[in-house]
Coordinates of C-alpha atoms in Angstrom, one line a residue:
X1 CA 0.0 0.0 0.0
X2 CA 1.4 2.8 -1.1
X3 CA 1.5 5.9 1.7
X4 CA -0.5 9.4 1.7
X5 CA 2.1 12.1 2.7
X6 CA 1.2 15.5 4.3
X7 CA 4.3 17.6 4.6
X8 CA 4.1 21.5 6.1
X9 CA 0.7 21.9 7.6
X10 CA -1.0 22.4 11.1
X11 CA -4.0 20.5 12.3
X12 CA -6.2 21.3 15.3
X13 CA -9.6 20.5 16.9
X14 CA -11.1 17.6 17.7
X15 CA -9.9 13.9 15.6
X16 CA -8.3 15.8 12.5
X17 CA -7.1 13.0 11.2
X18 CA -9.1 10.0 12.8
X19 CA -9.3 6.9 11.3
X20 CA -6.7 7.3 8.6
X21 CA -4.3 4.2 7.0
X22 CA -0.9 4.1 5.2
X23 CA -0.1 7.9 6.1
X24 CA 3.3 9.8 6.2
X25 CA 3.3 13.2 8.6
X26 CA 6.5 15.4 7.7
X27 CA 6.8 18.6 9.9
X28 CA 3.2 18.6 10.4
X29 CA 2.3 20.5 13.5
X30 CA -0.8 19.4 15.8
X31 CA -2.2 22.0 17.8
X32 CA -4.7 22.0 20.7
X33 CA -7.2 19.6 20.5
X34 CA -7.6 15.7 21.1
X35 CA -7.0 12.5 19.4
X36 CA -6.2 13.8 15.9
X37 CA -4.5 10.0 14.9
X38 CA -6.7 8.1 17.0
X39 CA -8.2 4.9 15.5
X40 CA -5.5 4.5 12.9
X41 CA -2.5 2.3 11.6
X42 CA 0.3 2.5 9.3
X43 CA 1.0 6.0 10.3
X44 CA 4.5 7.3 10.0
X45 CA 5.9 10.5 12.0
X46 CA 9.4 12.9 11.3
X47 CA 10.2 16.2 12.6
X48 CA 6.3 16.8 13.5
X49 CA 5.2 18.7 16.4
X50 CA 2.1 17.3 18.6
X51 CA 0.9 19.8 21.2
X52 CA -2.7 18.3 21.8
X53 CA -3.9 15.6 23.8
X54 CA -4.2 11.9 23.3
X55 CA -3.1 12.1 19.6
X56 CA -1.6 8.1 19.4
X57 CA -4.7 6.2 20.8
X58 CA -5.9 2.8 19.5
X59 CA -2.6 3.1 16.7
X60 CA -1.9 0.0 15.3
X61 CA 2.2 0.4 13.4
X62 CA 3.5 3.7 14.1
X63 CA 7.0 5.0 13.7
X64 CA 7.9 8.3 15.3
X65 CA 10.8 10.2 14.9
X66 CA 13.0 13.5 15.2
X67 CA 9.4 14.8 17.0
X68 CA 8.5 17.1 20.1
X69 CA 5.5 15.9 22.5
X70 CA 4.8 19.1 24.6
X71 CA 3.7 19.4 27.8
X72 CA 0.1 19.9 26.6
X73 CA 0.2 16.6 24.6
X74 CA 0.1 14.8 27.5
X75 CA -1.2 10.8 27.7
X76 CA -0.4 10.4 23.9
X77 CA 0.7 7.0 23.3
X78 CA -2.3 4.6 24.9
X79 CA -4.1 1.5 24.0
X80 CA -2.1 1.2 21.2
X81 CA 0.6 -1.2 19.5
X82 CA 4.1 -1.6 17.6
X83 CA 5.2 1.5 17.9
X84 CA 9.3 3.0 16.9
X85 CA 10.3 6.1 18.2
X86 CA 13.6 7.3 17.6
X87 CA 15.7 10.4 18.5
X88 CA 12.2 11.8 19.8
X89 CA 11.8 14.8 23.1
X90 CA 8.8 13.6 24.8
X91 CA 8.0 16.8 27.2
X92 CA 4.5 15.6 28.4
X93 CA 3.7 13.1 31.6
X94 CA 1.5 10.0 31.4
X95 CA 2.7 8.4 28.6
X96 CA 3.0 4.7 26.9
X97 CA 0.0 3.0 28.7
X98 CA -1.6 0.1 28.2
X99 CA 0.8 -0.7 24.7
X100 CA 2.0 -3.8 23.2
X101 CA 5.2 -3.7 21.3
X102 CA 7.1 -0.4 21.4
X103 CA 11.3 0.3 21.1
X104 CA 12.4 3.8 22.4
X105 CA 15.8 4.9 21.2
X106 CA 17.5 7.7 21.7
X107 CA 14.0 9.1 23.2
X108 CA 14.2 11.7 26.3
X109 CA 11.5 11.9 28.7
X110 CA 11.9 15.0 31.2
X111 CA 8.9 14.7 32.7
X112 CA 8.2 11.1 32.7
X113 CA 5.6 10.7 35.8
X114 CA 2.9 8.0 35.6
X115 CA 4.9 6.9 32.2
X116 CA 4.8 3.1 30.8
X117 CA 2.1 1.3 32.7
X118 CA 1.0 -1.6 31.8
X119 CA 2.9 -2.2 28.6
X120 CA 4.5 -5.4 27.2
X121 CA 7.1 -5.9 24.7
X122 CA 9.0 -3.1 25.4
X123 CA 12.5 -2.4 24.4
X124 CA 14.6 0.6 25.4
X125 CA 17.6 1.6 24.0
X126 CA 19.7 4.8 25.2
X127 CA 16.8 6.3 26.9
X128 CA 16.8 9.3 29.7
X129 CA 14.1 9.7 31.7
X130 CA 14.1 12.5 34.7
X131 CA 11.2 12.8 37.4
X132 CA 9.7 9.4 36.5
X133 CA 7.9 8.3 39.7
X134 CA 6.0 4.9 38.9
X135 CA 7.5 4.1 35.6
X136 CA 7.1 0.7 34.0
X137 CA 4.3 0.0 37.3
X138 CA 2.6 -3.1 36.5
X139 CA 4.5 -4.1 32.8
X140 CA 6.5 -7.5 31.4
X141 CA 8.6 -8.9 29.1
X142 CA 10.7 -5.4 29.1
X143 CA 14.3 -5.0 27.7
X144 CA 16.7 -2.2 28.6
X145 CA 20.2 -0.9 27.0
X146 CA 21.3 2.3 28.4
X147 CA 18.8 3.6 30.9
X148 CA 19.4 6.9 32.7
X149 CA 16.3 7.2 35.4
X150 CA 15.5 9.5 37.8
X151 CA 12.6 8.5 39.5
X152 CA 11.0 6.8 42.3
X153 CA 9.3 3.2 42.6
X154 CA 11.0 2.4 39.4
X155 CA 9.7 -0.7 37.6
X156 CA 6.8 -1.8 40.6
X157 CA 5.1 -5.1 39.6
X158 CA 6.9 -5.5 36.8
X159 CA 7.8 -9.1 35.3
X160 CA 10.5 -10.8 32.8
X161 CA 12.6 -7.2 32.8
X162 CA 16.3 -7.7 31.7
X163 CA 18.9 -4.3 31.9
X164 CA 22.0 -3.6 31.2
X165 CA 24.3 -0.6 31.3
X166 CA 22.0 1.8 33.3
X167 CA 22.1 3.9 35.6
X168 CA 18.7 3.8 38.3
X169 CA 18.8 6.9 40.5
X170 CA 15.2 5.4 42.3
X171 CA 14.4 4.7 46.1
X172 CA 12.2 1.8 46.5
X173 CA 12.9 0.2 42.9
X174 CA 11.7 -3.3 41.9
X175 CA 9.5 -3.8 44.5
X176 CA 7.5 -7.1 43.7
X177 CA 9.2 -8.1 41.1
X178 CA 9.5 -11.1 38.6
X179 CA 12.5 -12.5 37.4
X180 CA 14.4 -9.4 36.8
X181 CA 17.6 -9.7 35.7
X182 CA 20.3 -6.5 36.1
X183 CA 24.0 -6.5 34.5
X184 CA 26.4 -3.8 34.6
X185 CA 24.5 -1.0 36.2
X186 CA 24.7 1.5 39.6
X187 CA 21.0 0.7 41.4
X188 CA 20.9 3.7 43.8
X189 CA 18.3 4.1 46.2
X190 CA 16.8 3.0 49.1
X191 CA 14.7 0.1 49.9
X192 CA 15.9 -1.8 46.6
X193 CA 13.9 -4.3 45.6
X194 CA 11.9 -5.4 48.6
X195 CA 9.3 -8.2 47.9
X196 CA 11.2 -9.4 44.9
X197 CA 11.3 -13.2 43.5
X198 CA 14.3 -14.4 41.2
X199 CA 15.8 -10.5 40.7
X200 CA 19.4 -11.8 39.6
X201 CA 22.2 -8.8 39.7
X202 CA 25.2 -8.9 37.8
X203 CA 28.5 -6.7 38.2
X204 CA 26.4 -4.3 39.7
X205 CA 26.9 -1.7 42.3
X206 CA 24.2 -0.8 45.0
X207 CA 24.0 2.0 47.1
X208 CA 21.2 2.8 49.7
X209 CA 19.9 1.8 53.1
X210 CA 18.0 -1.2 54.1
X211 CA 18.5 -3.0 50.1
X212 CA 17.3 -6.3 49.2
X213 CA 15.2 -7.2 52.0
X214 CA 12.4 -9.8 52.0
X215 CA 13.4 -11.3 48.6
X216 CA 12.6 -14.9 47.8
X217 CA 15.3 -16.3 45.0
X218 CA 18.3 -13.1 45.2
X219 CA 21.3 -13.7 43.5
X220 CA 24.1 -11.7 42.8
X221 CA 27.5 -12.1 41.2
X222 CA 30.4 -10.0 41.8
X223 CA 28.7 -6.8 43.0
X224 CA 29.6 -3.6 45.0
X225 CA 27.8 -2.1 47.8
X226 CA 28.5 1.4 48.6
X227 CA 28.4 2.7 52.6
X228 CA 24.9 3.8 52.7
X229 CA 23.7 0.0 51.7
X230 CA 23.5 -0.9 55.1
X231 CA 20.9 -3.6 57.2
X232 CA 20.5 -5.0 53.9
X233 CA 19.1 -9.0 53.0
X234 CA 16.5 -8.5 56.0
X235 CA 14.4 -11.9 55.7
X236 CA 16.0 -12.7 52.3
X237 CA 16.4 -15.8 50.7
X238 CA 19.5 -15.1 48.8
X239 CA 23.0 -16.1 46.7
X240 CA 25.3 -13.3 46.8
X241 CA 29.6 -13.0 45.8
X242 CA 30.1 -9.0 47.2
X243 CA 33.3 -7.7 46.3
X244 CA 34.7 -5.3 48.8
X245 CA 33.0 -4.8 52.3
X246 CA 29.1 -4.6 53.3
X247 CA 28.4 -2.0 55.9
X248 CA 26.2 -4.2 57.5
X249 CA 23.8 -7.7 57.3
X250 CA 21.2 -7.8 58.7
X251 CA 18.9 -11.6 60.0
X252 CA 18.6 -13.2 56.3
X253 CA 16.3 -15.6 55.9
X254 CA 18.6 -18.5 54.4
X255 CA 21.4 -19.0 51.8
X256 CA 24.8 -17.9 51.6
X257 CA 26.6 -14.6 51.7
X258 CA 30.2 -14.2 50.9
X259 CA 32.4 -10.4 50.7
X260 CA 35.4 -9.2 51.4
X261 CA 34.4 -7.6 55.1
X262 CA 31.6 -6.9 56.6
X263 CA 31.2 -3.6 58.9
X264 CA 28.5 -5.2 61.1
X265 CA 26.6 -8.5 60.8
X266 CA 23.4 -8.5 63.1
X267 CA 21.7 -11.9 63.7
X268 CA 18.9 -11.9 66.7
X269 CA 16.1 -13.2 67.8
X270 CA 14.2 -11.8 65.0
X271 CA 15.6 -13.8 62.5
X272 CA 12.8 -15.8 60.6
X273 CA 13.4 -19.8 59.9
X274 CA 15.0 -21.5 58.5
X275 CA 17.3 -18.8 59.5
X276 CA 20.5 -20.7 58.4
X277 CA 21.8 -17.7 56.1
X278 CA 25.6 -18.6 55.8
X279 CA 27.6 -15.2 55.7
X280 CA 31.4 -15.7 55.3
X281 CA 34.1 -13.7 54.7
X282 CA 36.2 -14.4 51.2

């Protein structure tokens, strides 16, 4: 099917362009209003300007890129699926919900709250994403290259997430988790990953009070805690080779802990059975 283009012109209103198929946008600019793509597939985005609301809803194969979301085009991307956006500014909160298949690259998100709920399929490569409280609550099957975050309760409910090479500025992250896997990446903030079954961590380094605390399946391999990751594996279940000291260690559940040195290890009455943690010194 050979694609409609509209190049240089401005749409506004209500649904300016609902319902369309097979259509190329080239520096088209849409102004206040809602849903002007809604309802439609095969639709193809570059250097286009969306300042309305809700204008990606119910999309089926989209592919954005070199755009600007503003502030005002805020919950864009919803109900919608197979979506590439590339080298993209996304300005607006609230968006990517309720998606199925959709690769960000190169994409900034300054203003990311409430952003990428309930999606599936996701792939992110060389993404930034400042003040993004919540993201990713309640998604799966999610891959990550890259990721700059700022943002608390990071990745909440989430299931089948793999990252690599990122950098997680976000207190209470991971919480109730699903086979997570992290490689390569600084996880800073506190109350990491409390709840969590089968979150594996790689070469990572962790920084934050009280981390990894009533996990069920924890493993890590040749990881780094900084000072502030103290009282951590609280009620654990856990596999972990820590390179360099822990601050402290406080009543796992059961397993085996091995580093360097520990600052404090605390094991009390409080400890919950089996309560047969092994924690040795390398």
């Amino acid at each position: 099917m050979q694609m409609e283009i509209i190049k240089d012109q401005e749409f506004g209103g209500e649904r300016p362009l609902y319902n369309t198929h097979g259509l190329r946008l080239e520096n088209v600019t849409i102004h206040v209003g809602e849903s002007a793509l809604k309802e439609t597939s095969d639709i193809e985005a570059e250097g286009c300007r969306f300042e309305g609301k809700y204008p990606f809803w119910e999309c089926d194969g989209f592919k954005v890129k070199d755009c600007l979301f503003t502030e005002g085009a805020r919950a864009a991307l919803w109900y919608s699926r197979n979506l590439l956006m590339e080298d993209t500014l996304v300005e607006a909160p609230k968006m990517f919900r309720e998606m199925d298949g959709l690769t960000l690259r190169r994409v900034r998100i300054p203003n990311a709250a409430e952003t990428l709920w309930r999606c599936s399929n996701v792939a992110l490569v060389d993404v930034e994403i400042n003040k993004g409280d919540y993201l990713f609550m309640h998604s799966h099957d999610i891959k990550v290259y890259g990721l700059k975050l700022q943002g608390n309760y990071s990745f909440q409910y989430c299931r089948n997430v793999e990252i690599h090479d990122s950098i997680l500025d976000s207190k209470d992250a991971f919480w109730e988790t699903e086979n997570v896997s992290v490689y390569d990446s600084f996880l800073n903030g506190e109350y990491l990953a409390w709840y969590s079954k089968n979150l594996r961590l790689v070469n990572c380094r962790i920084a934050g009070t009280q981390p990894l605390c009533y996990a069920d399946g924890l493993v890590l391999e040749n990881c780094t805690f900084d000072p502030d990751a103290d009282l951590s594996f609280e009620y654990s279940s856990v596999q972990a080779d820590v390179r360099g000291n822990i601050t402290s260690v406080k009543n796992p559940r059961t397993g085996r802990i091995v580093a360097d040195s520990y600052g404090e290890i605390i094991l009390n009455d409080d400890i919950k059975a089996p309560g047969d943690c092994r924690v040795e010194t390398r």
